Every structure is written in structure tokens, then in C-alpha cells.
Amino acid sequence: MFCTRGFAIPDRERRETVCFAAIAFLFAALFAVPQLRPVFAQASRPAVNRETPAEGAYDPIADAKSIVVVGHARFTVLTTQLIRMEWAGDGKFEDHPSFVFLNRRLPAPKFTVKRDGAHLTLDTGELQLTYDAAGDGKFAEGNLAISFALNGKTQTWHPGMEDTGNLQGTTRTLDGALGNKTKEPIGPGLISRDGWAVVDDSTRPLFDSDNFSFAQGEKSEWPWLMLRPPGERQDWYFFGYGHEYRKALGDFVRVAGRIPLPPRFAFGAWWSRYWAYSDQELDQLVRGMHENDVPLDVLVIDMDWHLSDIQLKARHEVDQSGESLGWSGYTWNPLLFPDPKDFLANIHAEGLKATLNLHPASGVQPWEDAYPAMAKAMDIDPATKKYVPFDITNKKFATNYMDILHHPLEREGIDFWWLDWQQEANTRTPGVNPTWWLNYVHFTDQEREGKRPLLFHRWGGLGNHRYQIGFSGDTVSVWPSLEFQPWFTATAANVGYAYWSHDIGGHMPGAVEPELYTRWVQFGAFSPILRTHTTKNPESERRLWAYPEPYSQILRDTFHLRYAMQPYLYTEARSTYDTGVAFLHPLYYDWPEADAAYESKGEYVFGSQMMVAPVTKPVDPATQLAQQSVWIPPGEWVEQATGRRLTGPAEVKRSFAIEQIPAYVRAGAILPMQPAMEYTDQKPIDPLILEVYPHEAGKTSTYRLYADGSKSEGYKRSAYTWTTLTAKQQGDVLTVEIAPVEGSYPEMVLKRSYEIRLPGDWPPDAVTANGTGLVFTGKQSSKVGWRYEGNRLMTVITTPEYSAHTLVRIEVRRAAGSVASRAKLDGFAGSVTRLHEAYDTLNTLWSRTWSPNPLIDAWQTGDRLSYRPQTAREEIARFSKVYGEGLAAVNALISSAGSAKPEGRTEAQEAREKKYLSSLQRAAALLEDGKPME
């Protein structure tokens, strides 16, 4: 800093005051001389917006009180655990926002500085930095170190140290990945078991402006890239958060920009397939979705929407860029889409959004409808038929690229873009990755248009957490690929990449057996984005109703489960925006000192209330159950599929039938849900469904439900609502409260009814809503009142309609001792499921045999409870006994079949006998697995 070296001012605080006064004078002088402005634009400080507009207008210049300069080094204490460390050979430091770090002006933390000649000691209370500026001062092992405490021991970092405990981040793509064998390496994360991580920002490009608020819409300035000035320099960010992973990521988004909130429709189902669909076929597909009760929100139209290679070859066209002919395109294929605008209007009338695939590397070829306008805009004479080269880092090209090529298609009805960049890794600007910059251009273009942005593309590198959704690419359709994806998706949270979208079912060769597809869809339902996809293979099938039963119904039910969870997903996505912690993240964020949290790679946290361990291996052929080892984190958890209550930390062996998903809910959790819909926003959420899980006496649970209009970035400017939900268990009385809504946004729900679901608990003696008694209405009734779904031991309460601004209090009174005797209900739903499976298995053996009466009696327990919940204690008391009798009857059938003599049987008879015995043994194994708790 020239003023600290050029003025002999002993007092540091006074020296900085004089320094900044001098800089202020210089700023004024520069702006008073117009011809100097271009020179200033290339200097080290950007034009800074000092106002406080909506989130998005960042300030890359740190508070002066956070900065310490010694020699050619500058240290910026961003937080007590995050320090920027710069060294510049010419002593000129960088204050422009970089591609990753946009906002350095955080409140100055407290820290102390000691100087002893060229030696500096900086102590934040969390980190102790020592630096010796002797010599050229370039950061090296011998002159720079940072110490911090980790689990009671002092750890010391210095330049060049290997981060052996880094927990990894993500990679650009899973193209061609077979299981965990990725073609591109997975990069480092921002967190490490070693307690530190360093981000080297030294060579990353910069932005020429810090204002990303786009308050003037399309007239707003568009921050553009600029290269760092020449010269030797280092620009590092030291994250010293120990095992406070959540805090590290929270501070990362403070300096690097928040993870945007996708529109609600993004959390619905996406249909995608590489196929040359006509408009008629797509219309028929959408009708098929409706006719087969399959919800859908997004129609992804792959590359055959534009002129194809076959058509262009017939015209004797050649791609002048050298790329594959027909790979790029901006002109609708008139054979397949004779009236695109009308087609898209029909799609929108069905409640769907549409996106088109793009491979833009070929630039704009002469056969494109938009070529004449694009050529003129880029100063090319259209008569020459010279193509317009792709040059996305050229601001003139990028502006015309969006205005001439994309915006007209958007006006026809395209809602967002699927960028499918698979070409070279470089642009015409050194150091600028085309994937990263395309993401920036497309995403911010939508922001400038005033939209809630959504982009579908591969990961471009650190900083791309601001431009999502991620397209993970073309994986191989095998079990190992599915097994890898839960870990891969969760680990991406370590760099803030919250929204990977995978090809559900895999991409190539595409054809998958029903079991694998079903398990993949189940993972998709509990992942950020649910998008089915496959390659151009006639044998590849992704329509749910095209699969045989029971898979078709299970697939359909899984889609409906996804849609039921929409209010929960959207609230957790808002939390992702607020905190920087992806709602799908590794277990070690929450249990950082448990080794099992790192070792259980197939499990992940799914929002604040759930943990999921998807089944990623086939079932045992004999039992048709998938065996799985699951680590249960500390605390009380309920296995959603079975109602089994589990206490952690513990490693448990569990079994899951094809329709069961290993999802675990915190005891006392409140899950907000919505009724069935054909698409996400088909109608207002009425009733709002609250699924409340049992809690211990004296415990209270709270959940804050989020909602907004989903169509703009109003969520950044307080256009949203929060509703506090509370469940309090006092003795045998449960009170559920829905507080008056806080906040507002256009088109918000002003009044609604509520459906309270209480799974895994005894039926009530009395229910009131705001003091008014509600009566038992009978099985499957939707009237105001309450009913009991016996197979899940679930009380379902339907309230009258209330204003959203009214406090609603539901009180559920149960018989004395109900909470104390809940253990008798543990796992009942799972036992009933196994009874049903055994019943179906045995009944396939008619006329040789049928399900024994005790088995039927036990299976029907839940059904009887639905009609007569007042008999619950008597029914539950006899359930274990009659269940055991059913199992004994099946074992007797096995003994009888096993004792039959094989002499004289034909080969066909022997095969039938083996099948008969196998079915009996399967039924017995199912019953053994589902035995009630003693």
C-alpha cells in the first residue's frame, strides 16, 4: 500500500485514516478527468455500489478495520475463522470480485495484531496467524503458519501442507461414469476432517463490477469478466473451522453469494428422454401421464427439437466450426414441430414447463433462421454465409446470443434452458471455463429479465453454487451407478452445490430391469430433483405405467410421495438459501465426531427432519427383501416404512421389500405435506397436511413452514410467509398449534383447512379444534372430524376452514397411560406389511393351498382398527399371539411339503414342487422378518 510506505506515520489507526483520505482524494481526481476513466476500470478496485439494495449487490472491498498490511502481503480477517491472504510482487492488491468471492465487506471481527519488525502475529481468538515478511515475503512453508484448536489439540497449517482429511466436493460431470469410476476427478471441498481448507483464488478471473442486483432489469449493467493484472501474486482463503462444517459453509455463502432458491415446479417430476419426439407424441405422453395418474411438472425436450444431422446432410450442409453436424441448433424442426408456439401453449395449459436442449459450440450456422440477424449484429455480412463463431466471453456476442437466439424462443414459451456443453474445456479468454461462464451468462440473463432463474447444466467449478440446477450427465444404467449417487449428491454440498439432477434410470444403454428402475426412482424422490432420462434406445422405457405390476404401482406411489412432500422440500430449499447448507447433505455435518457418520456413505440427511438410506442393491431372490446395514444417528428416530422406533447411535440390520424406502424421521418431527396434484401448483395447498410423529411426554417440537409466489426473486425482498407449527406432548394430551401466518406475498393462501396425521400412536378418546369437539367420521371419510388408519396406527384429523391469520389449536386426548405404553405399537406397520406380502405370496399357490386363517386374522388387525379404533388395546394385545400362530401354520405347510417323497415325479412335477416349497419358505421368511416386538 503506497500510503503506508510513503508516509512516516507511526500510529497504525491514524496511518489508515490518512491512507483512505488520500485514496478518496485520488478517486475524486480520477473521476474529474473523463479520459482517465478507462484506465481506472482496469485498476485494482472496481466501481462499488455503496447503497444497500436487494441481496445480489455485493461489496468486494473489505472493511478497513479487517485489513492488515505488512510488506507485500495483505491479510483480510473476514471472520474469526476465515482469513484472506494475499501476496503481490508489485504490492498491488486485488479488490474486484472474483468468480468465487463476491462480497468481502463483512462486519469486522475482533482480533489482535502484534508486529515485531517484519514479523506479524494476528490472533482472532480462533486462529493464530504468524508471518515473516523478510525477503520478498512470498508465502512459503517457512514464513507463514496458522494454528487452531481441534478437539483439544493444537493444529498448525503452513503452505504446501497436504489436506489429507479433505471431504471432497464434486466434479463437472458423471458422463460415462460406471459406479464410482468417474472420468473427471472429484475436486476438494471447503471442509476437512483436518479442520482446515485453503481455496487458491490466485489465477481465477475477476468481475469488472460488484452489482448483481439487476435492479434496472435488462437495462442493468451486466458485470463481465476481466483478467487479473500481470505479475506474480498469491490470493488464498484459509477456512479454519475445525469440524464446524455448517458454519464454514454458512460463511462461504456470505462471501461467495447464496445458493438461490429454485421455483417450486423444479421440485416436481421432470420427464426427459433422448428421443426424436414429435409434438403429437409429446402431447400423447402428457395425456398418458394424466390417464395413468402420474404427476409431472417439467417436459425436457432433447436435441431433436431443432434441425437434425439427417436433414442437414440432405441439404449438403457442413458445420463450419468443425463440430458435429446437427449438434447445435436454434431453428425448430418443422417436421416434428409444425407450430411450436401453439404446441408450447398447449403444454403450458396442462400446467407444465418446457425446456430445450442446447449444444452451443457450433456458434450460429448459415442455415439457422436467426443467422441473418445474428451475423449483422456481429458485423458479418450475411451474404457471405460465414458462420458466427461461438465466443461466449465476448460481451457483444453473449448479448446477441441471448437477445437474438434465446429470447425469441422464450417468448414462444420456453421456460428455461438445458445447456449440454460437452465440447472443449476452454474459451477464447484464457482461464475462463466455458461451462462456468455459460452458467453465469444464462442464469444472470434470466435475473435481468426479472424471472426466478433456473438453469440446467453441468458444474463449472467453485462459485457455480450460484447457478443451478446441475445436470450430472450420462451415467451407465447399472446398480453400481445408483449406489454411487447418494454419496456423490450429498458430498457436493461441501462446495455448496445443492441441486444435482441425475438421469434416473441411468443413461446408457438405457434399458433397465424393473427393480433397478424402481429403486432409482425411490432415490430420485428423496433427492434434490426427480428427473427420469435415458438414451436413444427403443428398448429404454421410463414411462411408469409401462412396467409390470407391482412395479408400476410402486413407481406411481413414489411419484405421489414426492409431490406430497412439496411443502417440506420447498421449506428446506429456503433453509438452503438462508444457511448455505444444502438440505441434502452428509451425516457428518450433524455428527462430526462420529466415525460412522463418515463411513456410512449411502446415507444422508434430507432436510431438518429426516435421514435417508436408499436401497441400492437388488433383493435376495429367496425372500424378495433387500438386506441393509443402517447407521442410526444419535437420538430417537422412526423408520417411516415400518413405524419401528430406533435409538441411536447404533448400527442396525434392516430388510426392505421393493415398495419400502429406508427413510427415518426424527421423533416428534412435523412434516408439512400437500394433497395429490397433477403438477406442483395445480391448486392452492388446501388442506395443508401436517404429519406429526410421536414424541416423549414433556417434549415440544417446532417447524417453520415457508411459502412464496415462486415466480420472481421476491423471496430476496421479504415477499414470503412463515408459519410456525408446534406439537407439544403433555402427559397423554397432544396439542398441535398452527400459528398465524407471518409476512405476505401476492396470491398467498388466505384461508384453508388442515389435516393432521398422527402415525404410530393410539387412537384418541377426544379431539378438539379451537375448542370445538370433532367426532369420529369412519373409515376413509374426508369429512370434518377424525378417522383412524389402522394399518399405520394413524389418527387423521380434518379441521374446518380457518383464516391463515388465525391461531389454530388441535388438542388430542388419549387414554391414561397411552404414551407410556407406546412400545406395544412399535413396528406394527412393518409387521402388517410383511403379513400382506406373505398373504399375497401364499395365495398365488391356490388351489394347492391358501393363506392360513391365523395369518389372515393378524393381517386384518389394522383394517378392523380402522372401523373400530376403540378396540385398539384389545387388538394390539392379541396381535403378537395370532401373528405367531400364522407363522406356525406356514411352517407346518413347509414341513408337510418337505416330507413328501419325490419318487415317481416327472421333471415338470418336481419343478412345481420346488416352486411351491420356495414360495412357502419365502412367506415364512417374510413373517419371520416382520415378527412383532416382544
PDB file of C-alpha atoms in Angstrom, residues 49 53-58 102 207-224 395 437 439-451 453 466-467 713 716-717:
ATOM      1  CA  ASN A  49     -22.266   0.337  -5.260  1.00  0.00           C
ATOM      2  CA  PRO A  53     -30.219  -2.815  -2.481  1.00  0.00           C
ATOM      3  CA  ALA A  54     -31.628  -6.333  -2.514  1.00  0.00           C
ATOM      4  CA  GLU A  55     -29.315  -9.279  -1.991  1.00  0.00           C
ATOM      5  CA  GLY A  56     -27.139  -9.540  -5.051  1.00  0.00           C
ATOM      6  CA  ALA A  57     -25.368  -6.187  -4.820  1.00  0.00           C
ATOM      7  CA  TYR A  58     -22.144  -7.236  -3.179  1.00  0.00           C
ATOM      8  CA  LEU A 102     -18.003 -11.545  -4.461  1.00  0.00           C
ATOM      9  CA  PHE A 207     -15.681  -9.370 -12.474  1.00  0.00           C
ATOM     10  CA  ASP A 208     -15.475  -5.734 -13.514  1.00  0.00           C
ATOM     11  CA  SER A 209     -18.417  -4.761 -11.274  1.00  0.00           C
ATOM     12  CA  ASP A 210     -19.902  -5.852  -7.981  1.00  0.00           C
ATOM     13  CA  ASN A 211     -23.579  -5.103  -8.649  1.00  0.00           C
ATOM     14  CA  PHE A 212     -25.504  -8.292  -9.339  1.00  0.00           C
ATOM     15  CA  SER A 213     -28.873  -6.991  -8.162  1.00  0.00           C
ATOM     16  CA  PHE A 214     -30.034  -6.069 -11.718  1.00  0.00           C
ATOM     17  CA  ALA A 215     -32.423  -3.550 -10.245  1.00  0.00           C
ATOM     18  CA  GLN A 216     -32.963  -1.939 -13.671  1.00  0.00           C
ATOM     19  CA  GLY A 217     -33.930  -5.194 -15.344  1.00  0.00           C
ATOM     20  CA  GLU A 218     -32.478  -5.691 -18.806  1.00  0.00           C
ATOM     21  CA  LYS A 219     -31.142  -2.135 -18.685  1.00  0.00           C
ATOM     22  CA  SER A 220     -28.964  -3.050 -15.713  1.00  0.00           C
ATOM     23  CA  GLU A 221     -25.243  -3.201 -16.134  1.00  0.00           C
ATOM     24  CA  TRP A 222     -24.059  -6.775 -16.687  1.00  0.00           C
ATOM     25  CA  PRO A 223     -20.905  -7.496 -14.687  1.00  0.00           C
ATOM     26  CA  TRP A 224     -18.391  -9.007 -17.035  1.00  0.00           C
ATOM     27  CA  LYS A 395     -19.844  -9.450 -24.211  1.00  0.00           C
ATOM     28  CA  TRP A 437     -19.228 -18.865 -17.870  1.00  0.00           C
ATOM     29  CA  ASN A 439     -23.854 -20.910 -16.403  1.00  0.00           C
ATOM     30  CA  TYR A 440     -23.232 -17.321 -15.376  1.00  0.00           C
ATOM     31  CA  VAL A 441     -24.473 -15.832 -18.654  1.00  0.00           C
ATOM     32  CA  HIS A 442     -27.690 -17.844 -18.820  1.00  0.00           C
ATOM     33  CA  PHE A 443     -28.552 -17.533 -15.137  1.00  0.00           C
ATOM     34  CA  THR A 444     -27.942 -13.809 -14.842  1.00  0.00           C
ATOM     35  CA  ASP A 445     -29.720 -13.176 -18.140  1.00  0.00           C
ATOM     36  CA  GLN A 446     -32.876 -14.562 -16.523  1.00  0.00           C
ATOM     37  CA  GLU A 447     -32.281 -12.369 -13.481  1.00  0.00           C
ATOM     38  CA  ARG A 448     -32.051  -9.343 -15.743  1.00  0.00           C
ATOM     39  CA  GLU A 449     -35.358 -10.419 -17.296  1.00  0.00           C
ATOM     40  CA  GLY A 450     -36.970 -10.337 -13.844  1.00  0.00           C
ATOM     41  CA  LYS A 451     -37.533 -14.097 -13.657  1.00  0.00           C
ATOM     42  CA  PRO A 453     -33.847 -18.067 -12.668  1.00  0.00           C
ATOM     43  CA  ARG A 466     -24.995 -19.644  -7.551  1.00  0.00           C
ATOM     44  CA  TYR A 467     -26.202 -21.079 -10.885  1.00  0.00           C
ATOM     45  CA  GLU A 713     -36.933 -13.200  -6.879  1.00  0.00           C
ATOM     46  CA  LYS A 716     -34.954 -11.986  -1.578  1.00  0.00           C
ATOM     47  CA  ARG A 717     -37.068  -8.962  -0.707  1.00  0.00           C
TER      48      ARG A 717
END
